[in-house]
Backbone as JSON, one array per atom type, in Angstrom:
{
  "sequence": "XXXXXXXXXXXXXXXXXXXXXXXXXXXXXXXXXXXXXXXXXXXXXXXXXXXXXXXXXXXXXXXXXXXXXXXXXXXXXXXXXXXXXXXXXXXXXXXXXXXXXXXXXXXXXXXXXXXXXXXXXXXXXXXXXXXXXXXXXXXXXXXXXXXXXXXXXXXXXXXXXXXXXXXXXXXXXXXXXXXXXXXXXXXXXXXXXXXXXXXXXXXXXXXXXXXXXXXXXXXXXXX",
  "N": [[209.2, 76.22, 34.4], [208.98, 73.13, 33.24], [208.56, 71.5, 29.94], [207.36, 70.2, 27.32], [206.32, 71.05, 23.99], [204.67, 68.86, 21.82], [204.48, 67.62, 18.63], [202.37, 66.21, 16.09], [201.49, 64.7, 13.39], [201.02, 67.34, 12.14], [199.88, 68.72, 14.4], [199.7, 70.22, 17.28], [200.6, 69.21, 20.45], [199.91, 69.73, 24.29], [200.97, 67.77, 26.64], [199.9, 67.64, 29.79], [200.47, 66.55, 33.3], [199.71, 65.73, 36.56], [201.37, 64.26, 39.16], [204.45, 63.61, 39.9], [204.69, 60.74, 40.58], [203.38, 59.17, 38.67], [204.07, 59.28, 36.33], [206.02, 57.44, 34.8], [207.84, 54.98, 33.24], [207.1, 54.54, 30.49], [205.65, 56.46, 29.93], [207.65, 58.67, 29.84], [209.4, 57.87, 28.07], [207.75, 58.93, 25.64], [206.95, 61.78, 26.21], [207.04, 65.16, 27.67], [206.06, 66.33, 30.15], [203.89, 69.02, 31.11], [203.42, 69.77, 34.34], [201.69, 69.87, 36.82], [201.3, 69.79, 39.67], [199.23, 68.53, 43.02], [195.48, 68.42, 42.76], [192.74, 70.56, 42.53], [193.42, 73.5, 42.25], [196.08, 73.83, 42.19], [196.33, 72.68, 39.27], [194.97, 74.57, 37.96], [196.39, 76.83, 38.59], [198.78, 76.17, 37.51], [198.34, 75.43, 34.84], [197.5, 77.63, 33.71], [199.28, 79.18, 33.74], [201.41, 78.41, 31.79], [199.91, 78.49, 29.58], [199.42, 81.05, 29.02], [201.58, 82.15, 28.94], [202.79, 80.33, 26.54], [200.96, 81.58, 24.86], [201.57, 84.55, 24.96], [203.58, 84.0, 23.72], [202.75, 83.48, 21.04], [202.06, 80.86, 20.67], [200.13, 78.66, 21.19], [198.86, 75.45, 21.86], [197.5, 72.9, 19.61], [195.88, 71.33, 21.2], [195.31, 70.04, 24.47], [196.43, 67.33, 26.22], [195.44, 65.73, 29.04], [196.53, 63.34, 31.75], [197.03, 60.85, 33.59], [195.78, 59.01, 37.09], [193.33, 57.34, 38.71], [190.17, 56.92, 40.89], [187.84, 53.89, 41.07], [184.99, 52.26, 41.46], [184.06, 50.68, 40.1], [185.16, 50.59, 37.21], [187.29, 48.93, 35.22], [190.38, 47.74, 36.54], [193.37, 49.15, 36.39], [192.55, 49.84, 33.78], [192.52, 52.06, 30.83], [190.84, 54.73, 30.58], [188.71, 57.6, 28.66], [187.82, 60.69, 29.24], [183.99, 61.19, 29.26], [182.67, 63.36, 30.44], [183.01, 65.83, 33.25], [182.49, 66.88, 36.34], [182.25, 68.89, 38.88], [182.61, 68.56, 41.86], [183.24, 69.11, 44.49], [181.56, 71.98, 44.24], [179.11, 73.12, 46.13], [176.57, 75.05, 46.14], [173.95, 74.86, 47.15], [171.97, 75.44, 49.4], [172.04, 78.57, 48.93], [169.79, 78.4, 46.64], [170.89, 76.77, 44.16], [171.84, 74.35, 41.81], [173.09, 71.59, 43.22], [176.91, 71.19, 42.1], [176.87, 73.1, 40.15], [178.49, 76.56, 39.28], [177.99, 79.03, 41.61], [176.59, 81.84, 39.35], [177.48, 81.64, 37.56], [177.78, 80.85, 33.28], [177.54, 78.59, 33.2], [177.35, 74.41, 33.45], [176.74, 71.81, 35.02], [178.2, 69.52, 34.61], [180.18, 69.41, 32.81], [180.86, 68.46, 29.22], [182.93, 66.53, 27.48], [183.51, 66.81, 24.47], [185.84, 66.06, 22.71], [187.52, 63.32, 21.64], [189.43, 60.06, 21.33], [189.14, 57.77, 18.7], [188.35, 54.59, 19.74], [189.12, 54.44, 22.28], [187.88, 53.67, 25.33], [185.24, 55.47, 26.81], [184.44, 57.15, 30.08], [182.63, 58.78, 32.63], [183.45, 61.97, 34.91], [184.58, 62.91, 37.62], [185.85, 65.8, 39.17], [186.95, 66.53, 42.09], [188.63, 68.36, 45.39], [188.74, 66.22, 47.58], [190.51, 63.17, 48.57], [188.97, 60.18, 47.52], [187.15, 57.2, 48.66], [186.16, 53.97, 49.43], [182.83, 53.82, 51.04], [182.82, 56.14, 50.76], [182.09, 56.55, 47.43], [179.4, 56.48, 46.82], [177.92, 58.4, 47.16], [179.02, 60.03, 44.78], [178.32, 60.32, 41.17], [179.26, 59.83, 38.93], [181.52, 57.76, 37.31], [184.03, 57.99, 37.56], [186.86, 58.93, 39.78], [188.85, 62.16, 39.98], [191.46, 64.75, 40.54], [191.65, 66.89, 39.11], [190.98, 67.55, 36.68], [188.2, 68.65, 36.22], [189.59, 71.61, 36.63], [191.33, 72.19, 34.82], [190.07, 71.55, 32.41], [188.46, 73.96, 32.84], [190.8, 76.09, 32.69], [191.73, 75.43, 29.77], [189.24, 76.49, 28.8], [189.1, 78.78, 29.17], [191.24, 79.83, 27.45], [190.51, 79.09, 24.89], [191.36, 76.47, 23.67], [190.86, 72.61, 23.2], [190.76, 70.02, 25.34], [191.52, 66.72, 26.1], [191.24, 63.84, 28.24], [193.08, 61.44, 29.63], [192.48, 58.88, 31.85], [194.06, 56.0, 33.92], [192.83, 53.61, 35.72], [193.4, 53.46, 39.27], [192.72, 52.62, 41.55], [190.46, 52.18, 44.08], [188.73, 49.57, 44.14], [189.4, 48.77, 46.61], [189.36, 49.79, 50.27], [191.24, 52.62, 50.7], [194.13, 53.25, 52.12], [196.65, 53.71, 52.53], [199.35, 55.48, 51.14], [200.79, 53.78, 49.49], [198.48, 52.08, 48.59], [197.71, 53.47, 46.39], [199.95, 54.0, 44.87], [200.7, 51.9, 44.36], [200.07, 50.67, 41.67], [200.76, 52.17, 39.53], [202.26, 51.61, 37.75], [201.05, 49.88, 36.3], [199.4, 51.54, 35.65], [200.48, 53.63, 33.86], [201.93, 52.19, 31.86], [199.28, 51.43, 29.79], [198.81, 53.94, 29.9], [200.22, 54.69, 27.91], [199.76, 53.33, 25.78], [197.39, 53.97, 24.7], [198.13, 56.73, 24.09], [200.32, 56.64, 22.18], [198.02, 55.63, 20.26], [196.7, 58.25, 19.9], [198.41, 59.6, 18.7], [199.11, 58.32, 16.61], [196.2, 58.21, 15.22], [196.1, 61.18, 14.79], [198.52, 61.53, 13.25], [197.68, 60.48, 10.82], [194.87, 61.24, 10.37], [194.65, 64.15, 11.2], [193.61, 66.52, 13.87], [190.86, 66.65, 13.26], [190.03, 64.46, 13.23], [189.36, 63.58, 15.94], [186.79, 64.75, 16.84], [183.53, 63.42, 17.84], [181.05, 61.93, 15.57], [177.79, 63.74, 14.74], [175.78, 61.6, 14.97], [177.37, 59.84, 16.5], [177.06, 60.6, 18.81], [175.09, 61.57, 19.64], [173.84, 58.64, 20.31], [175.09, 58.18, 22.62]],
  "CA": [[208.36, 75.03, 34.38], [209.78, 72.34, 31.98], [207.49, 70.6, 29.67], [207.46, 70.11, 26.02], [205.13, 70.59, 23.06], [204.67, 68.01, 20.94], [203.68, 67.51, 17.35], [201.82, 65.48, 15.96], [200.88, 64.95, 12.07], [200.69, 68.68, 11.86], [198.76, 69.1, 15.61], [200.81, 70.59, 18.6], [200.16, 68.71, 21.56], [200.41, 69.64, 25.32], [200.93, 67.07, 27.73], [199.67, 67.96, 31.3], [200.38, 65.03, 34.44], [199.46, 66.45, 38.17], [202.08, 64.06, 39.79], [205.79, 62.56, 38.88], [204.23, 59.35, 40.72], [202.49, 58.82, 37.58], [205.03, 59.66, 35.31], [206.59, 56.48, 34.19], [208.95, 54.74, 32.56], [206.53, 54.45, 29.37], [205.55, 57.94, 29.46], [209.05, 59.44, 30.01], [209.93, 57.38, 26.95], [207.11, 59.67, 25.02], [206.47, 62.85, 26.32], [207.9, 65.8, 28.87], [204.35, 67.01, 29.96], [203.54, 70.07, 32.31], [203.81, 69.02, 35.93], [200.98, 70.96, 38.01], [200.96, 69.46, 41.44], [197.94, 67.76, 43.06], [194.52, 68.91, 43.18], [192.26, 71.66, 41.46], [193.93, 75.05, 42.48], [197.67, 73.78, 41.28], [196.34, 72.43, 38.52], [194.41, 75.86, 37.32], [197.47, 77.76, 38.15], [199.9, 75.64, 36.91], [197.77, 75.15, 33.45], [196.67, 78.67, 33.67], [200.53, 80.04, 33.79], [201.66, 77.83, 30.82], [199.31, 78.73, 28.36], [199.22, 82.73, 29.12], [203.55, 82.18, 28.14], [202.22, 80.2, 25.07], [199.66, 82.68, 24.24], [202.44, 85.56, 24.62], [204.88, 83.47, 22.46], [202.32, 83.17, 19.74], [202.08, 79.26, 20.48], [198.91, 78.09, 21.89], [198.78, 74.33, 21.16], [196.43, 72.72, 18.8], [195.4, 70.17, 22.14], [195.56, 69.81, 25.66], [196.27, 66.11, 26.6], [195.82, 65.21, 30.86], [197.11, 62.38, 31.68], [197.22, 60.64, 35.25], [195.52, 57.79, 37.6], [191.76, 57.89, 39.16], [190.08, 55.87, 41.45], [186.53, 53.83, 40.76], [184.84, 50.58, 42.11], [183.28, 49.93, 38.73], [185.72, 50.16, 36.07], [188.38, 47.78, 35.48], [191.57, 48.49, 37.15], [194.8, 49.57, 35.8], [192.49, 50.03, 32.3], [192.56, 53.64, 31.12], [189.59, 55.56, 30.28], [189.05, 58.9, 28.32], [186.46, 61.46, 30.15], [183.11, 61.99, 28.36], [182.35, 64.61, 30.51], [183.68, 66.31, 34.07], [182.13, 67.38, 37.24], [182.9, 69.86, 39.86], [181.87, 67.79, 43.24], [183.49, 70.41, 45.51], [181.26, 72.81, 43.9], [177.6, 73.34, 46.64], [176.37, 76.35, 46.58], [172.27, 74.58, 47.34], [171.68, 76.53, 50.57], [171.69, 79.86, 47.76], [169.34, 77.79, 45.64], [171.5, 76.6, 42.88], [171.77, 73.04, 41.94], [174.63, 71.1, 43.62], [177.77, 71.11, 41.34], [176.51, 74.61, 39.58], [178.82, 77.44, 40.3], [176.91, 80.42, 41.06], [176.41, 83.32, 38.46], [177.91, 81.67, 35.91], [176.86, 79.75, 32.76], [178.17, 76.89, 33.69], [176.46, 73.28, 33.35], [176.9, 71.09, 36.24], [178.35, 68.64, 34.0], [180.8, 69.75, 31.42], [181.0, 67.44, 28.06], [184.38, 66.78, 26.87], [183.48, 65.85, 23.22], [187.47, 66.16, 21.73], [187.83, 62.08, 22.52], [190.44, 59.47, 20.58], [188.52, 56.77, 18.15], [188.66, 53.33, 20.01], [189.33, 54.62, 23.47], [186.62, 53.88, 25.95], [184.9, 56.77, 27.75], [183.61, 57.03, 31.51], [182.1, 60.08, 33.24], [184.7, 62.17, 35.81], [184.03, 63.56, 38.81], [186.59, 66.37, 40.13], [187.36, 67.49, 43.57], [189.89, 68.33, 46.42], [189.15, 65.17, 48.14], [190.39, 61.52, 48.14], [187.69, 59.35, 47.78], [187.87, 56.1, 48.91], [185.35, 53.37, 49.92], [181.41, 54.25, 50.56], [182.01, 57.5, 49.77], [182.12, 56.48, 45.85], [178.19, 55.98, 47.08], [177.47, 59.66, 46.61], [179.56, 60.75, 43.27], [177.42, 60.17, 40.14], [180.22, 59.36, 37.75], [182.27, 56.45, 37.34], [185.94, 58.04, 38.13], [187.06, 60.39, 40.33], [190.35, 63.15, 40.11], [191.33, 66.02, 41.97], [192.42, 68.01, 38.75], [190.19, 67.45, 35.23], [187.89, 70.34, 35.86], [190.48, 72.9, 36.43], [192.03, 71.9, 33.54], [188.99, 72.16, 31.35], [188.32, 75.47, 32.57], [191.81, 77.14, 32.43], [191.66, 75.08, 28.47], [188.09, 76.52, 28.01], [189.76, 80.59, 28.93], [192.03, 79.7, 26.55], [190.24, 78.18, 23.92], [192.0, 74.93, 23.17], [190.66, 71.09, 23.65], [191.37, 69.27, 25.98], [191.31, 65.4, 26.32], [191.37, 63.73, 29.6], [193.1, 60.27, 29.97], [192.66, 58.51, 33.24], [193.96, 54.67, 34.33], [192.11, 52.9, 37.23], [194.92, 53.19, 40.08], [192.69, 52.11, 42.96], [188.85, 51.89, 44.11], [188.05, 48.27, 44.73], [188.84, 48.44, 48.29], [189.31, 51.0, 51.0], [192.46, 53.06, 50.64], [194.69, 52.81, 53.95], [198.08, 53.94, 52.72], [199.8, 56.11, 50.3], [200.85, 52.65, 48.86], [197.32, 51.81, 48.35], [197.38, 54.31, 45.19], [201.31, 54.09, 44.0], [201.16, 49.97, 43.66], [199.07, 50.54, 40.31], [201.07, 53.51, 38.54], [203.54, 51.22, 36.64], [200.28, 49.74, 35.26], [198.07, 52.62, 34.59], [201.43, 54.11, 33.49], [201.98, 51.42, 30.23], [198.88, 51.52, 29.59], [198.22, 55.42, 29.03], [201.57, 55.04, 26.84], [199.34, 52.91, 24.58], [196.46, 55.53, 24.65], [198.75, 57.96, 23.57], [200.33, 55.87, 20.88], [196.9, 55.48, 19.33], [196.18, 59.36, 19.99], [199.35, 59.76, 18.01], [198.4, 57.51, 15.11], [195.13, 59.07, 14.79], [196.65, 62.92, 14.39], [199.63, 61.3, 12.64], [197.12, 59.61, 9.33], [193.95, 62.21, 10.01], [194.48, 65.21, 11.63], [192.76, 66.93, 14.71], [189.21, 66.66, 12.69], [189.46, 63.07, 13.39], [189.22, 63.6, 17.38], [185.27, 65.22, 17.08], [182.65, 62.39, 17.52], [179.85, 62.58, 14.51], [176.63, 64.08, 15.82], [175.2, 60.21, 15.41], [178.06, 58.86, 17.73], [176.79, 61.7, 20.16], [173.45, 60.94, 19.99], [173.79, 57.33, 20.85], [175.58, 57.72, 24.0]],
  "C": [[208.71, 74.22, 33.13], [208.74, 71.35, 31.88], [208.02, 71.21, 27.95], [206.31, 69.78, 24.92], [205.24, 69.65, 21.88], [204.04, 67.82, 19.64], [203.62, 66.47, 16.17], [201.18, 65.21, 14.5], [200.34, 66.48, 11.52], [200.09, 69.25, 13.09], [199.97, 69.5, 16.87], [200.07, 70.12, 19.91], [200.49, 69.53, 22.88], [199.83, 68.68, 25.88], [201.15, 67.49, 28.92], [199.49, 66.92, 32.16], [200.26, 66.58, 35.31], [200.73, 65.85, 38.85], [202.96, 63.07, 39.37], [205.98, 61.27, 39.27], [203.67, 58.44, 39.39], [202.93, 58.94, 36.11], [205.79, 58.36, 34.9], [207.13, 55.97, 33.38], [208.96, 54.89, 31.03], [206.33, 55.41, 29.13], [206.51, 58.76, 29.45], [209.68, 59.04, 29.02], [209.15, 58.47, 25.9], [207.2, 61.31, 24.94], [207.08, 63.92, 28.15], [206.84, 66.75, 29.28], [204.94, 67.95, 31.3], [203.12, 69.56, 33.58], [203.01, 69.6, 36.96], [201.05, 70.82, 39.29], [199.49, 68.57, 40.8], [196.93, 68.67, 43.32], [193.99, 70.61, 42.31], [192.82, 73.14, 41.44], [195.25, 74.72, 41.8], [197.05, 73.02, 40.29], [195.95, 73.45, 37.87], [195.44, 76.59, 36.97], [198.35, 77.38, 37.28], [199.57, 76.05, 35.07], [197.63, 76.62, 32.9], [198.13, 79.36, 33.08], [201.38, 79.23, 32.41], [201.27, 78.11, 30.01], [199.2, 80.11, 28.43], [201.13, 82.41, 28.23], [203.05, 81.88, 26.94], [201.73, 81.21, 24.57], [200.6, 83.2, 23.59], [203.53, 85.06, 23.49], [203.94, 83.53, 20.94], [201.61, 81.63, 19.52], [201.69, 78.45, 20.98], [199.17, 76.94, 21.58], [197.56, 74.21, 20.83], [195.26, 71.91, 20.32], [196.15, 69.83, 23.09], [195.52, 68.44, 25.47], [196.27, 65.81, 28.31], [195.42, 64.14, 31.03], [197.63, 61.53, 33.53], [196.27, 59.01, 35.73], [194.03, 58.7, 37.82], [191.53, 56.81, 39.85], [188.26, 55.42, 40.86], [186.45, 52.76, 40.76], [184.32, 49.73, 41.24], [183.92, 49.58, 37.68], [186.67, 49.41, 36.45], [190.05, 48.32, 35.81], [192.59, 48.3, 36.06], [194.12, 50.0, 34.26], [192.39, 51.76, 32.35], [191.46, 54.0, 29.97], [189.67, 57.04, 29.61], [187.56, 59.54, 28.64], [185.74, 62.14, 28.98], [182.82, 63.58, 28.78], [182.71, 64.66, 32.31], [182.29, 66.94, 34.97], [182.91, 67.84, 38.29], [182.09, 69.47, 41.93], [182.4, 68.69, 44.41], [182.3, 71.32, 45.81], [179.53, 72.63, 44.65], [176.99, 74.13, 46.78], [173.83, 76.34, 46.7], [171.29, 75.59, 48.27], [171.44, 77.75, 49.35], [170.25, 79.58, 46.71], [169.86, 77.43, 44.28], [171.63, 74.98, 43.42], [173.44, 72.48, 42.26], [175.71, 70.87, 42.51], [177.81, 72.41, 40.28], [177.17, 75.75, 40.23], [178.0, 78.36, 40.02], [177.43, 81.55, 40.16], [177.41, 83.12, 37.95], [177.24, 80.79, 34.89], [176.87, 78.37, 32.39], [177.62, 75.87, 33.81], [177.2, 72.41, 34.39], [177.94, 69.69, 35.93], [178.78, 68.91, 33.07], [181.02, 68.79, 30.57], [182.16, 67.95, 27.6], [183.83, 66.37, 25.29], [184.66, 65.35, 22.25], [187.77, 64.38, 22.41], [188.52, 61.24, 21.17], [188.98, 58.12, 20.25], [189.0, 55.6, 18.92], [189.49, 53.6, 21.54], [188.07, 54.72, 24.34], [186.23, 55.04, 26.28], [184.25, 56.22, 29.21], [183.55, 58.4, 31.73], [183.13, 60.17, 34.75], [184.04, 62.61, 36.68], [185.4, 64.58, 39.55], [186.72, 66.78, 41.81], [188.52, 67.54, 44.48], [189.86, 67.21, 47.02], [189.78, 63.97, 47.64], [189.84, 60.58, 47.9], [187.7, 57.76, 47.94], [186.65, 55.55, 49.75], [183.73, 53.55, 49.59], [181.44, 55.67, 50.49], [181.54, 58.08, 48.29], [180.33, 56.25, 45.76], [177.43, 57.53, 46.72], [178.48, 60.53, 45.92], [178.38, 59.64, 42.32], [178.5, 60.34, 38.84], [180.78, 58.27, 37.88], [183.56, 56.08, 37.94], [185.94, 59.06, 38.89], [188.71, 60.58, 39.84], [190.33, 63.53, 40.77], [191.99, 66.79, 40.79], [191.59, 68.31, 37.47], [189.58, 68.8, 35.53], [188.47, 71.15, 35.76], [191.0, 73.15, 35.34], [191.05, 72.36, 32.57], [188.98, 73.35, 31.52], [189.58, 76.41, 32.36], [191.8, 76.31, 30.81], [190.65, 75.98, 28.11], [188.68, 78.54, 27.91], [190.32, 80.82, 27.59], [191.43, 79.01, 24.45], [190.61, 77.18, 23.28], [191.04, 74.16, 23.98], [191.04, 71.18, 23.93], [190.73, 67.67, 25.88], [191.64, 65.06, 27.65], [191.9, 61.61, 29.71], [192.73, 59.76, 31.18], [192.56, 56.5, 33.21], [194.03, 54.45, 35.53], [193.39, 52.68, 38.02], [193.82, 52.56, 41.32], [190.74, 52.25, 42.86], [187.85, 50.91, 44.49], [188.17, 48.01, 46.05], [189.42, 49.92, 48.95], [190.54, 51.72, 50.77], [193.01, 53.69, 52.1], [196.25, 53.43, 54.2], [198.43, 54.47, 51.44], [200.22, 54.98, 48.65], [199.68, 52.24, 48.19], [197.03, 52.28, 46.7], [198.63, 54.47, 44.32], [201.32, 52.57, 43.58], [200.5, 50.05, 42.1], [199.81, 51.08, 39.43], [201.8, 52.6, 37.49], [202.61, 50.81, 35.98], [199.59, 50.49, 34.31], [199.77, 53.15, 33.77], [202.0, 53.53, 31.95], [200.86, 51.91, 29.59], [197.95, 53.07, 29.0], [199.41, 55.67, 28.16], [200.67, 54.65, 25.88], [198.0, 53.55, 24.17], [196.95, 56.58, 23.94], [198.97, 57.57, 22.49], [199.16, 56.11, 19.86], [196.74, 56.98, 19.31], [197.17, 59.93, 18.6], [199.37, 59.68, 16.47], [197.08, 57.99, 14.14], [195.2, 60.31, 13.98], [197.58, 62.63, 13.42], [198.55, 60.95, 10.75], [195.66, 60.66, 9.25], [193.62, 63.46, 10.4], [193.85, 65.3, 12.84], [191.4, 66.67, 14.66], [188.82, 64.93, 13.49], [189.15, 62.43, 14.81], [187.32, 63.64, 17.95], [184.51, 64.41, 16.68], [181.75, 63.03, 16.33], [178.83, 62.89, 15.51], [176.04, 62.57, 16.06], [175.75, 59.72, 16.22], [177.32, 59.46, 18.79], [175.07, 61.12, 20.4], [173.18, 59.78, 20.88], [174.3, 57.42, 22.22], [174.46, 58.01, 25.04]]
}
């Protein structure tokens, strides 16, 4: 699996994309990230089998970076967003009595908080799952963006104990999606645009270290 760690003012990065649609000309100029596939199971394994090698080498990175498109009828397209916090919309287990998005018999919050986020990068709330989502079904998710890979990621990061950060630029959402096209016409945009995300992520680690990633408790508060 070919991918490359990166470092960063003293910080070892990994860069994780799901698909080489999304890989672009701007990010291929940067970075040679881990390549999982689509959707939450190849992204677990993929993520899962990368960082067990690290481990064994000695050479966890300091920070996960994932990096990709999303769809959402609210935010502004092609802009790219960094995830406050992740949901598992697959995840129903109500019929049992547990609250929708809660897996059972664990201690798991329905609603994981990313707090590792880049100064001067917006945030929006994620929503994972296996589906596509597209149209009025954005009518029952309770976040802003959807994936099909962020949670997995968090949790094969959280085994592991490393951050993770979660980029995502608006590839689609404002109208129905009809064609594979529907979701590749955007990538060259979201695709600049998480170059200059990174850039700044870069700049940050490059002049203050990792420390300078963890909001203050007052930023936290306020949101």
């Amino acid at each position: 699996m070919s991918h490359r760690l990166e470092r960063w003012g003293g910080v070892s990065i990994l860069p994780v994309m799901a698909a080489p649609a999304e890989y672009g000309d701007h990010l291929k100029a940067r970075i040679l990230p881990v390549m999982t596939g689509i959707g939450p199971v190849e992204a677990a394994v993929a993520l899962t089998q990368v960082l067990a090698e690290l481990m064994a080498g000695g050479a966890l990175p300091d920070l996960i970076v994932s990096l990709g498109s999303c769809g959402s009828p609210t935010l502004d397209h092609a802009a790219v967003y960094q995830a406050s916090s992740v949901a598992y919309r697959d995840m129903d287990a109500s019929p049992l009595g547990f609250d929708k998005g809660v897996t059972p018999l664990s201690d798991l919050p329905a609603v994981l908080p990313l707090p590792t986020r880049i100064p001067g990068v917006p945030t929006a709330t994620l929503s994972t799952g296996a589906n596509v989502v597209s149209g009025a079904a954005y009518a029952a998710i309770d976040a802003d963006m959807v994936d099909m890979e962020t949670w997995a990621l968090v949790r094969a990061a959280m085994t592991f104990d490393v951050p993770l950060i979660a980029l995502r630029g608006v590839s689609d959402g404002r109208v129905e999606l009809k064609a594979l096209e529907d979701w590749t016409s955007t990538l060259h945009h979201v695709d600049e645009n998480l170059a200059v995300a990174l850039d700044r992520l870069k700049a940050v680690l490059e002049q203050r270290g990792l420390d300078a990633l963890s909001p203050a408790p007052a930023m936290e508060a306020a949101r």
